[in-house]
Structures are given as structure tokens and as C-alpha cells.
mmCIF file of C-alpha atoms and ligand atoms in Angstrom:
data_model
loop_
_atom_site.group_PDB
_atom_site.id
_atom_site.type_symbol
_atom_site.label_atom_id
_atom_site.label_comp_id
_atom_site.label_asym_id
_atom_site.label_seq_id
_atom_site.Cartn_x
_atom_site.Cartn_y
_atom_site.Cartn_z
ATOM 1 C CA MET A 48 70.474 -62.081 34.253
ATOM 2 C CA SER A 49 68.133 -62.227 30.857
ATOM 3 C CA ALA A 50 65.984 -65.211 30.387
ATOM 4 C CA ALA A 51 66.630 -66.833 26.762
ATOM 5 C CA LEU A 52 62.970 -69.126 27.976
ATOM 6 C CA SER A 53 60.839 -67.982 30.528
ATOM 7 C CA ILE A 54 57.633 -70.020 31.640
ATOM 8 C CA SER A 55 55.252 -68.729 33.629
ATOM 9 C CA GLY A 56 52.129 -70.032 35.456
ATOM 10 C CA LEU A 57 52.295 -73.332 32.910
ATOM 11 C CA SER A 58 49.364 -75.754 33.026
ATOM 12 C CA LYS A 59 48.159 -78.207 30.578
ATOM 13 C CA SER A 60 45.666 -81.411 31.205
ATOM 14 C CA PHE A 61 45.138 -84.223 29.184
ATOM 15 C CA ALA A 62 41.247 -85.493 29.553
ATOM 16 C CA GLY A 63 41.056 -83.668 32.483
ATOM 17 C CA VAL A 64 44.289 -85.262 34.153
ATOM 18 C CA ARG A 65 46.564 -82.372 35.478
ATOM 19 C CA ALA A 66 50.171 -83.486 33.229
ATOM 20 C CA ILE A 67 51.978 -79.524 34.048
ATOM 21 C CA ARG A 68 50.405 -77.284 37.327
ATOM 22 C CA ASP A 69 51.089 -73.872 37.622
ATOM 23 C CA LEU A 70 54.638 -74.456 36.399
ATOM 24 C CA SER A 71 57.510 -71.364 36.267
ATOM 25 C CA PHE A 72 61.297 -71.490 35.945
ATOM 26 C CA GLU A 73 63.658 -69.023 33.797
ATOM 27 C CA VAL A 74 66.503 -70.483 31.446
ATOM 28 C CA PRO A 75 69.109 -67.838 31.639
ATOM 29 C CA LYS A 76 70.616 -66.355 28.194
ATOM 30 C CA GLY A 77 73.855 -68.662 27.603
ATOM 31 C CA ARG A 78 73.541 -70.895 30.360
ATOM 32 C CA THR A 79 72.659 -74.489 30.480
ATOM 33 C CA THR A 80 70.344 -75.714 32.755
ATOM 34 C CA ALA A 81 68.112 -79.181 32.865
ATOM 35 C CA LEU A 82 65.085 -80.495 33.460
ATOM 36 C CA ILE A 83 64.520 -83.625 35.637
ATOM 37 C CA GLY A 84 62.232 -85.776 37.207
ATOM 38 C CA PRO A 85 60.576 -89.016 37.674
ATOM 39 C CA ASN A 86 59.295 -90.654 34.478
ATOM 40 C CA GLY A 87 56.104 -89.187 33.332
ATOM 41 C CA ALA A 88 56.598 -85.380 35.379
ATOM 42 C CA GLY A 89 55.786 -83.757 32.361
ATOM 43 C CA LYS A 90 59.143 -82.800 31.151
ATOM 44 C CA THR A 91 58.695 -84.058 27.749
ATOM 45 C CA THR A 92 55.270 -81.966 28.388
ATOM 46 C CA VAL A 93 57.157 -78.995 28.511
ATOM 47 C CA PHE A 94 59.496 -79.285 25.992
ATOM 48 C CA ASN A 95 56.240 -80.003 23.547
ATOM 49 C CA MET A 96 54.505 -77.085 24.683
ATOM 50 C CA VAL A 97 57.940 -74.169 24.060
ATOM 51 C CA SER A 98 57.994 -75.835 20.545
ATOM 52 C CA GLY A 99 53.992 -75.280 19.848
ATOM 53 C CA VAL A 100 53.164 -78.936 19.114
ATOM 54 C CA TYR A 101 51.044 -78.404 22.030
ATOM 55 C CA GLY A 102 48.706 -75.781 22.961
ATOM 56 C CA VAL A 103 48.592 -74.327 26.609
ATOM 57 C CA ASP A 104 45.835 -74.745 29.029
ATOM 58 C CA ALA A 105 47.135 -71.234 30.921
ATOM 59 C CA GLY A 106 50.432 -69.647 31.306
ATOM 60 C CA ARG A 107 52.674 -67.552 29.224
ATOM 61 C CA ILE A 108 55.933 -69.057 27.413
ATOM 62 C CA THR A 109 58.774 -66.290 26.340
ATOM 63 C CA VAL A 110 61.988 -67.152 23.933
ATOM 64 C CA ASN A 111 64.158 -64.261 23.565
ATOM 65 C CA GLY A 112 61.849 -61.797 25.126
ATOM 66 C CA THR A 113 58.862 -63.002 22.270
ATOM 67 C CA ASP A 114 55.844 -63.915 23.876
ATOM 68 C CA VAL A 115 55.254 -67.249 22.078
ATOM 69 C CA THR A 116 52.214 -68.900 23.823
ATOM 70 C CA HIS A 117 50.141 -68.737 20.842
ATOM 71 C CA MET A 118 52.052 -68.881 17.922
ATOM 72 C CA PRO A 119 52.316 -71.613 15.341
ATOM 73 C CA SER A 120 54.714 -73.934 15.844
ATOM 74 C CA ARG A 121 56.636 -73.478 12.706
ATOM 75 C CA ARG A 122 57.159 -69.707 13.618
ATOM 76 C CA ARG A 123 58.637 -70.310 16.829
ATOM 77 C CA ILE A 124 62.478 -71.055 15.207
ATOM 78 C CA SER A 125 62.575 -67.005 14.218
ATOM 79 C CA THR A 126 62.558 -66.217 17.829
ATOM 80 C CA GLY A 127 65.935 -68.603 18.259
ATOM 81 C CA VAL A 128 63.874 -71.643 20.052
ATOM 82 C CA ALA A 129 64.543 -75.713 18.989
ATOM 83 C CA ARG A 130 64.204 -78.618 19.713
ATOM 84 C CA SER A 131 66.243 -82.031 19.161
ATOM 85 C CA PHE A 132 63.966 -85.026 18.928
ATOM 86 C CA GLN A 133 65.164 -88.462 19.919
ATOM 87 C CA ASN A 134 64.628 -89.754 16.756
ATOM 88 C CA ILE A 135 67.252 -88.164 14.563
ATOM 89 C CA ARG A 136 65.261 -85.932 11.931
ATOM 90 C CA LEU A 137 68.354 -85.533 9.498
ATOM 91 C CA MET A 138 67.862 -86.930 5.862
ATOM 92 C CA SER A 139 69.455 -90.480 5.491
ATOM 93 C CA HIS A 140 70.125 -90.787 1.784
ATOM 94 C CA LEU A 141 71.222 -87.221 1.422
ATOM 95 C CA SER A 142 74.931 -86.228 2.842
ATOM 96 C CA VAL A 143 75.837 -84.376 6.414
ATOM 97 C CA LEU A 144 76.482 -81.316 3.941
ATOM 98 C CA GLU A 145 73.476 -81.393 2.058
ATOM 99 C CA ASN A 146 71.486 -82.052 5.486
ATOM 100 C CA LEU A 147 73.322 -78.840 6.921
ATOM 101 C CA LEU A 148 72.145 -77.230 3.397
ATOM 102 C CA VAL A 149 68.510 -77.801 4.316
ATOM 103 C CA GLY A 150 68.737 -76.328 7.341
ATOM 104 C CA GLN A 151 69.815 -73.167 6.682
ATOM 105 C CA HIS A 152 67.313 -72.738 4.004
ATOM 106 C CA VAL A 153 64.724 -72.528 7.180
ATOM 107 C CA ARG A 154 66.894 -69.475 7.729
ATOM 108 C CA ALA A 155 66.463 -68.229 4.701
ATOM 109 C CA SER A 156 64.079 -64.874 5.131
ATOM 110 C CA SER A 157 64.152 -63.783 1.190
ATOM 111 C CA LEU A 158 62.662 -65.773 -2.345
ATOM 112 C CA ALA A 159 66.168 -64.795 -3.269
ATOM 113 C CA ALA A 160 67.965 -66.883 -1.063
ATOM 114 C CA LEU A 161 65.329 -69.602 -1.179
ATOM 115 C CA LEU A 162 65.614 -69.725 -4.738
ATOM 116 C CA THR A 163 69.634 -69.709 -4.770
ATOM 117 C CA PRO A 164 70.317 -72.947 -6.574
ATOM 118 C CA TYR A 165 73.256 -73.744 -3.667
ATOM 119 C CA ARG A 166 74.434 -76.665 -5.315
ATOM 120 C CA LEU A 167 75.654 -75.251 -8.477
ATOM 121 C CA ILE A 168 77.823 -72.428 -6.569
ATOM 122 C CA PRO A 169 81.063 -74.375 -5.069
ATOM 123 C CA ASN A 170 81.546 -71.688 -2.618
ATOM 124 C CA HIS A 171 78.235 -70.695 -1.809
ATOM 125 C CA ARG A 172 78.297 -68.696 1.833
ATOM 126 C CA TRP A 173 76.140 -71.669 3.440
ATOM 127 C CA LYS A 174 78.786 -74.010 2.527
ATOM 128 C CA ARG A 175 81.359 -72.306 3.766
ATOM 129 C CA GLU A 176 79.731 -71.843 6.812
ATOM 130 C CA ALA A 177 78.238 -75.612 7.301
ATOM 131 C CA ARG A 178 82.013 -76.910 6.681
ATOM 132 C CA ALA A 179 83.266 -74.112 9.185
ATOM 133 C CA ALA A 180 80.325 -75.326 11.865
ATOM 134 C CA LEU A 181 81.233 -78.825 11.333
ATOM 135 C CA ALA A 182 85.304 -78.452 11.691
ATOM 136 C CA GLU A 183 84.567 -76.711 14.794
ATOM 137 C CA SER A 184 82.660 -79.778 16.331
ATOM 138 C CA GLY A 185 85.377 -81.788 15.089
ATOM 139 C CA LEU A 186 82.809 -82.904 12.582
ATOM 140 C CA GLU A 187 84.585 -81.971 9.344
ATOM 141 C CA ALA A 188 85.617 -85.650 8.017
ATOM 142 C CA TYR A 189 81.730 -86.525 7.671
ATOM 143 C CA ALA A 190 80.588 -84.186 5.659
ATOM 144 C CA ASP A 191 80.540 -85.796 2.697
ATOM 145 C CA GLU A 192 79.429 -88.808 4.504
ATOM 146 C CA THR A 193 75.848 -90.191 3.705
ATOM 147 C CA VAL A 194 74.222 -89.321 6.548
ATOM 148 C CA GLY A 195 72.331 -93.237 6.871
ATOM 149 C CA ALA A 196 76.297 -94.876 7.329
ATOM 150 C CA LEU A 197 77.233 -92.590 10.233
ATOM 151 C CA PRO A 198 77.347 -93.582 13.598
ATOM 152 C CA TYR A 199 74.035 -92.903 16.440
ATOM 153 C CA GLY A 200 76.408 -90.664 18.267
ATOM 154 C CA VAL A 201 78.033 -88.528 15.022
ATOM 155 C CA ARG A 202 74.251 -88.418 13.741
ATOM 156 C CA LYS A 203 73.221 -87.016 16.967
ATOM 157 C CA ARG A 204 75.860 -84.217 16.671
ATOM 158 C CA ILE A 205 75.557 -83.926 12.973
ATOM 159 C CA ASP A 206 71.288 -82.797 14.008
ATOM 160 C CA LEU A 207 72.928 -80.337 16.892
ATOM 161 C CA VAL A 208 74.779 -79.110 14.455
ATOM 162 C CA ARG A 209 71.934 -78.762 11.841
ATOM 163 C CA ALA A 210 69.821 -77.089 14.347
ATOM 164 C CA THR A 211 72.860 -74.208 14.787
ATOM 165 C CA LEU A 212 72.855 -73.601 11.566
ATOM 166 C CA ALA A 213 69.501 -73.058 11.181
ATOM 167 C CA GLY A 214 69.333 -69.804 13.752
ATOM 168 C CA ALA A 215 68.639 -71.980 16.758
ATOM 169 C CA SER A 216 69.699 -69.630 19.770
ATOM 170 C CA VAL A 217 68.011 -71.706 22.546
ATOM 171 C CA LEU A 218 68.130 -75.791 22.552
ATOM 172 C CA MET A 219 65.866 -77.966 24.028
ATOM 173 C CA LEU A 220 67.420 -81.658 24.461
ATOM 174 C CA ASP A 221 65.183 -84.637 25.433
ATOM 175 C CA GLU A 222 67.323 -86.786 26.656
ATOM 176 C CA PRO A 223 70.456 -86.655 24.584
ATOM 177 C CA ALA A 224 72.679 -88.971 25.985
ATOM 178 C CA ALA A 225 70.134 -91.886 25.687
ATOM 179 C CA GLY A 226 71.618 -94.841 23.702
ATOM 180 C CA LEU A 227 75.170 -93.608 23.435
ATOM 181 C CA ASN A 228 78.041 -95.500 24.611
ATOM 182 C CA PRO A 229 80.760 -93.759 26.787
ATOM 183 C CA SER A 230 82.802 -92.129 23.832
ATOM 184 C CA GLU A 231 79.775 -91.093 22.280
ATOM 185 C CA THR A 232 78.732 -89.525 25.583
ATOM 186 C CA ASN A 233 81.944 -87.788 25.876
ATOM 187 C CA ALA A 234 81.958 -86.467 22.646
ATOM 188 C CA LEU A 235 78.608 -84.913 22.855
ATOM 189 C CA ARG A 236 79.211 -83.077 26.242
ATOM 190 C CA ASP A 237 81.949 -81.560 24.627
ATOM 191 C CA HIS A 238 79.575 -80.528 21.853
ATOM 192 C CA LEU A 239 77.099 -79.060 24.213
ATOM 193 C CA ARG A 240 80.188 -76.930 25.890
ATOM 194 C CA ALA A 241 81.377 -75.970 22.907
ATOM 195 C CA LEU A 242 78.128 -74.778 22.292
ATOM 196 C CA ALA A 243 77.431 -72.893 25.521
ATOM 197 C CA ALA A 244 80.802 -71.369 25.008
ATOM 198 C CA LYS A 245 79.658 -70.112 22.176
ATOM 199 C CA GLY A 246 76.168 -68.568 24.159
ATOM 200 C CA VAL A 247 73.713 -70.657 23.184
ATOM 201 C CA THR A 248 71.089 -71.514 25.280
ATOM 202 C CA LEU A 249 70.937 -75.070 26.764
ATOM 203 C CA LEU A 250 67.685 -76.947 28.368
ATOM 204 C CA VAL A 251 68.616 -80.648 28.691
ATOM 205 C CA VAL A 252 66.287 -82.904 29.577
ATOM 206 C CA GLU A 253 68.332 -86.459 30.993
ATOM 207 C CA HIS A 254 68.327 -89.208 33.114
ATOM 208 C CA ASP A 255 72.369 -89.273 33.521
ATOM 209 C CA MET A 256 73.316 -87.516 36.610
ATOM 210 C CA HIS A 257 76.875 -87.682 35.659
ATOM 211 C CA PHE A 258 75.782 -85.835 32.337
ATOM 212 C CA VAL A 259 73.704 -83.934 33.938
ATOM 213 C CA ASP A 260 76.473 -82.570 36.801
ATOM 214 C CA SER A 261 78.729 -82.000 33.493
ATOM 215 C CA ILE A 262 77.308 -79.648 32.003
ATOM 216 C CA CYS A 263 74.429 -77.959 33.710
ATOM 217 C CA GLU A 264 74.616 -75.017 35.930
ATOM 218 C CA ASN A 265 71.332 -75.142 37.207
ATOM 219 C CA VAL A 266 68.693 -77.751 37.112
ATOM 220 C CA VAL A 267 64.477 -77.765 37.616
ATOM 221 C CA VAL A 268 63.015 -80.708 38.708
ATOM 222 C CA LEU A 269 59.246 -81.566 38.320
ATOM 223 C CA ASN A 270 57.670 -84.429 40.164
ATOM 224 C CA PHE A 271 53.985 -84.914 39.104
ATOM 225 C CA GLY A 272 53.629 -81.773 36.982
ATOM 226 C CA GLU A 273 55.233 -79.215 39.321
ATOM 227 C CA LYS A 274 58.409 -78.008 40.191
ATOM 228 C CA ILE A 275 59.639 -79.300 43.198
ATOM 229 C CA ALA A 276 63.106 -78.147 43.253
ATOM 230 C CA GLU A 277 65.550 -75.589 41.662
ATOM 231 C CA GLY A 278 68.688 -74.716 41.935
ATOM 232 C CA PRO A 279 72.235 -76.478 41.863
ATOM 233 C CA LEU A 280 72.358 -80.734 41.212
ATOM 234 C CA SER A 281 74.403 -80.327 44.106
ATOM 235 C CA VAL A 282 71.894 -79.073 46.517
ATOM 236 C CA VAL A 283 68.666 -80.273 44.998
ATOM 237 C CA ARG A 284 70.177 -83.722 45.023
ATOM 238 C CA ARG A 285 70.140 -83.420 48.830
ATOM 239 C CA ASP A 286 66.716 -82.030 48.957
ATOM 240 C CA PRO A 287 64.262 -84.538 50.784
ATOM 241 C CA LYS A 288 61.465 -83.774 48.274
ATOM 242 C CA VAL A 289 63.529 -84.723 45.714
ATOM 243 C CA ARG A 290 65.150 -87.976 47.408
ATOM 244 C CA GLU A 291 61.390 -88.716 47.904
ATOM 245 C CA ALA A 292 60.177 -87.999 44.116
ATOM 246 C CA TYR A 293 63.373 -90.475 42.736
ATOM 247 C CA ILE A 294 62.677 -93.268 45.786
ATOM 248 C CA GLY A 295 61.587 -96.764 43.921
ATOM 249 C CA THR A 296 62.598 -94.993 40.684
ATOM 250 C CA ASP A 297 66.465 -95.832 38.457
ATOM 251 C CA GLY A 298 66.721 -91.929 39.328
ATOM 252 C CA GLU A 299 70.658 -91.191 41.134
ATOM 253 C CA ASP A 300 70.962 -91.904 44.815
HETATM 254 N N1 ADP B 986 49.561 -86.270 23.908
HETATM 255 C C1 ADP B 986 49.362 -87.035 25.232
HETATM 256 N N2 ADP B 986 48.097 -87.134 25.516
HETATM 257 C C2 ADP B 986 47.456 -88.000 27.116
HETATM 258 N N3 ADP B 986 48.587 -88.066 27.773
HETATM 259 C C3 ADP B 986 49.795 -87.366 27.771
HETATM 260 C C4 ADP B 986 50.348 -86.803 26.028
HETATM 261 N N4 ADP B 986 51.449 -86.474 26.956
HETATM 262 C C5 ADP B 986 52.074 -86.965 27.426
HETATM 263 N N5 ADP B 986 50.709 -87.340 28.725
HETATM 264 C C6 ADP B 986 50.692 -87.755 30.139
HETATM 265 O O1 ADP B 986 51.121 -86.200 30.978
HETATM 266 C C7 ADP B 986 52.235 -86.908 31.554
HETATM 267 C C8 ADP B 986 53.773 -86.270 31.600
HETATM 268 O O2 ADP B 986 54.043 -86.614 30.584
HETATM 269 P P1 ADP B 986 55.841 -86.317 29.783
HETATM 270 O O3 ADP B 986 55.441 -84.975 30.024
HETATM 271 O O4 ADP B 986 56.116 -87.329 28.401
HETATM 272 O O5 ADP B 986 56.882 -87.323 30.910
HETATM 273 P P2 ADP B 986 58.168 -86.956 30.909
HETATM 274 O O6 ADP B 986 58.844 -86.733 29.867
HETATM 275 O O7 ADP B 986 58.320 -86.453 32.144
HETATM 276 O O8 ADP B 986 58.440 -88.512 31.389
HETATM 277 C C9 ADP B 986 51.963 -88.147 31.839
HETATM 278 O O9 ADP B 986 51.331 -89.294 32.734
HETATM 279 C C10 ADP B 986 51.619 -88.938 30.350
HETATM 280 O O10 ADP B 986 50.946 -89.821 30.390
HETATM 281 MG MG1 MG B 987 59.974 -87.581 28.466
#
């Protein structure tokens, strides 16, 4: 099976403290993988290195076969990798549709496309695509609503639609269920399953193990920056090293 994301021998220190040590794992294409571990284990640091916010001290990061290890952050979207943030980066004064159109601009490669006055063209292809993507996710009713007025769970899902419209095929989500109520969590779970069914690769950091269990085929467990286990959650959660890592934390079991 080919890897959408491949991390090999990755290391990172902050002021001499090793945050990530010789970390290697692969995220298979079209699958959903969880990156779990106690607070401070290094999960967000991995996301920051894959998205290019932090440089690496050693190791290699490959997205869809392209080595992105030293690629500037802004160019990495062209390889398909994108990240959603805990603080949603939608423009709250614009409508849902307008936010999606701004995201699609990222994907436009030619100057002509960038200069297209899409607001003046009622049935511009991007608008049709954006409306279709909203409909697919059951969010079409919100198309013309102002983002700032929408519930948090809806905004979160619109952020996902925006990322995929912008060309993301490998999506990293840092604690996507945090702050959501149970019905919003269910809607998010269905949305992520639908993305996975369309072939989008997901790497999810999440503390809610029921949520992880409901969407992830495979988990990678980090502790103090090292991989201590990898495999199906049902197997990994019985691993003595994993149980020990979670003692005294708010982790499951
Ligand atoms: N920018 C930074 N400067 C200094 N230390 C950092 C920085 N980012 C992360 N760290 C440290 O790296 C370790 C891993 O942090 P993090 O990746 O945020 O863990 P997690 O997301 O698993 O909770 C922690 O010890 C944290 O303090
Ligand atoms: Mg974190």
C-alpha cells in the first residue's frame, strides 16, 4: 500500500530538549490514522514539522511521494498536505460561500484564474463546486450565512470543506472533537468518514478514544517524542507500554 505521508527518522529539539526522537511512521493513502499520546508527547510538534511551521533537526518527510522536508510551508499545499487548526481560520465577516471561494484561490495556478472576477459570474465553476461540496456534507443550508453567526461545530466542518476544496488530499486535524457537543461530534465523525470514503487521507490527533475508535483504522502512539506502539486501537490499548504512558493522565483506561 502506498503512503500518503511518510515520516522517517524525524528528530526535533527545543533549547536542547528532545521533543521528537527518531520518529518513523507511515500514513497509508485513503485511510484514517490517529496520532495519540499523553500531553506533551510531541503530537502537535509532528504536525508543525509536516506543515513546515517548524524545521526538522534530522529525518525526512514525504507527502504523496514528494520530499517536503525543506520545502517552504506555503508551497506544501501543492503536494496535497493541509492542516486544520484548533482556532478556525475562516473569515467571520464573510459568507460561507465566500470563505470557500477564497480557499479555492489557493489552488488556482494561473494568473488568469487568479484574476477571474468570480463575484461577477453567477455560475462560476468554483461556485458550483463549492455549493456541491457543501451539499455533499449536508451544509448547503449555510452557503449564504455569515460565518461569524454560525455554531462552532458547523464552522469546524466548513473549515474541512474549505481545506478539501483548496486541494487537500492529506488532512491533519489537531483535536477536531475538542469543544464540540455530542451531536456536533457525531456530525464531525460522519463528515470525516465521508471524506475518507472519497479517498482523503486523514491524520488525527484526538484525546477522545471513542471518537478515535469510530474513525481510525490505525493508531500511532507517542510518548516523550518516541513511538511506543502502532496498530489497531484494540490491540494498542492493551499494550503495557501504552497503559503505563497513560497512567496519571486523563487518557482512556
Ligand atoms: N515552540 C516550542 N518551543 C519550546 N518547546 C516546545 C515548542 N513546541 C513544543 N515544545 C515542547 O515539545 C514537547 C511536545 O509538545 P507538543 O508537540 O505540543 O505535545 P502534544 O501536542 O503531544 O501535547 C513539549 O515538551 C513542549 O513543551
Ligand atoms: Mg498538542
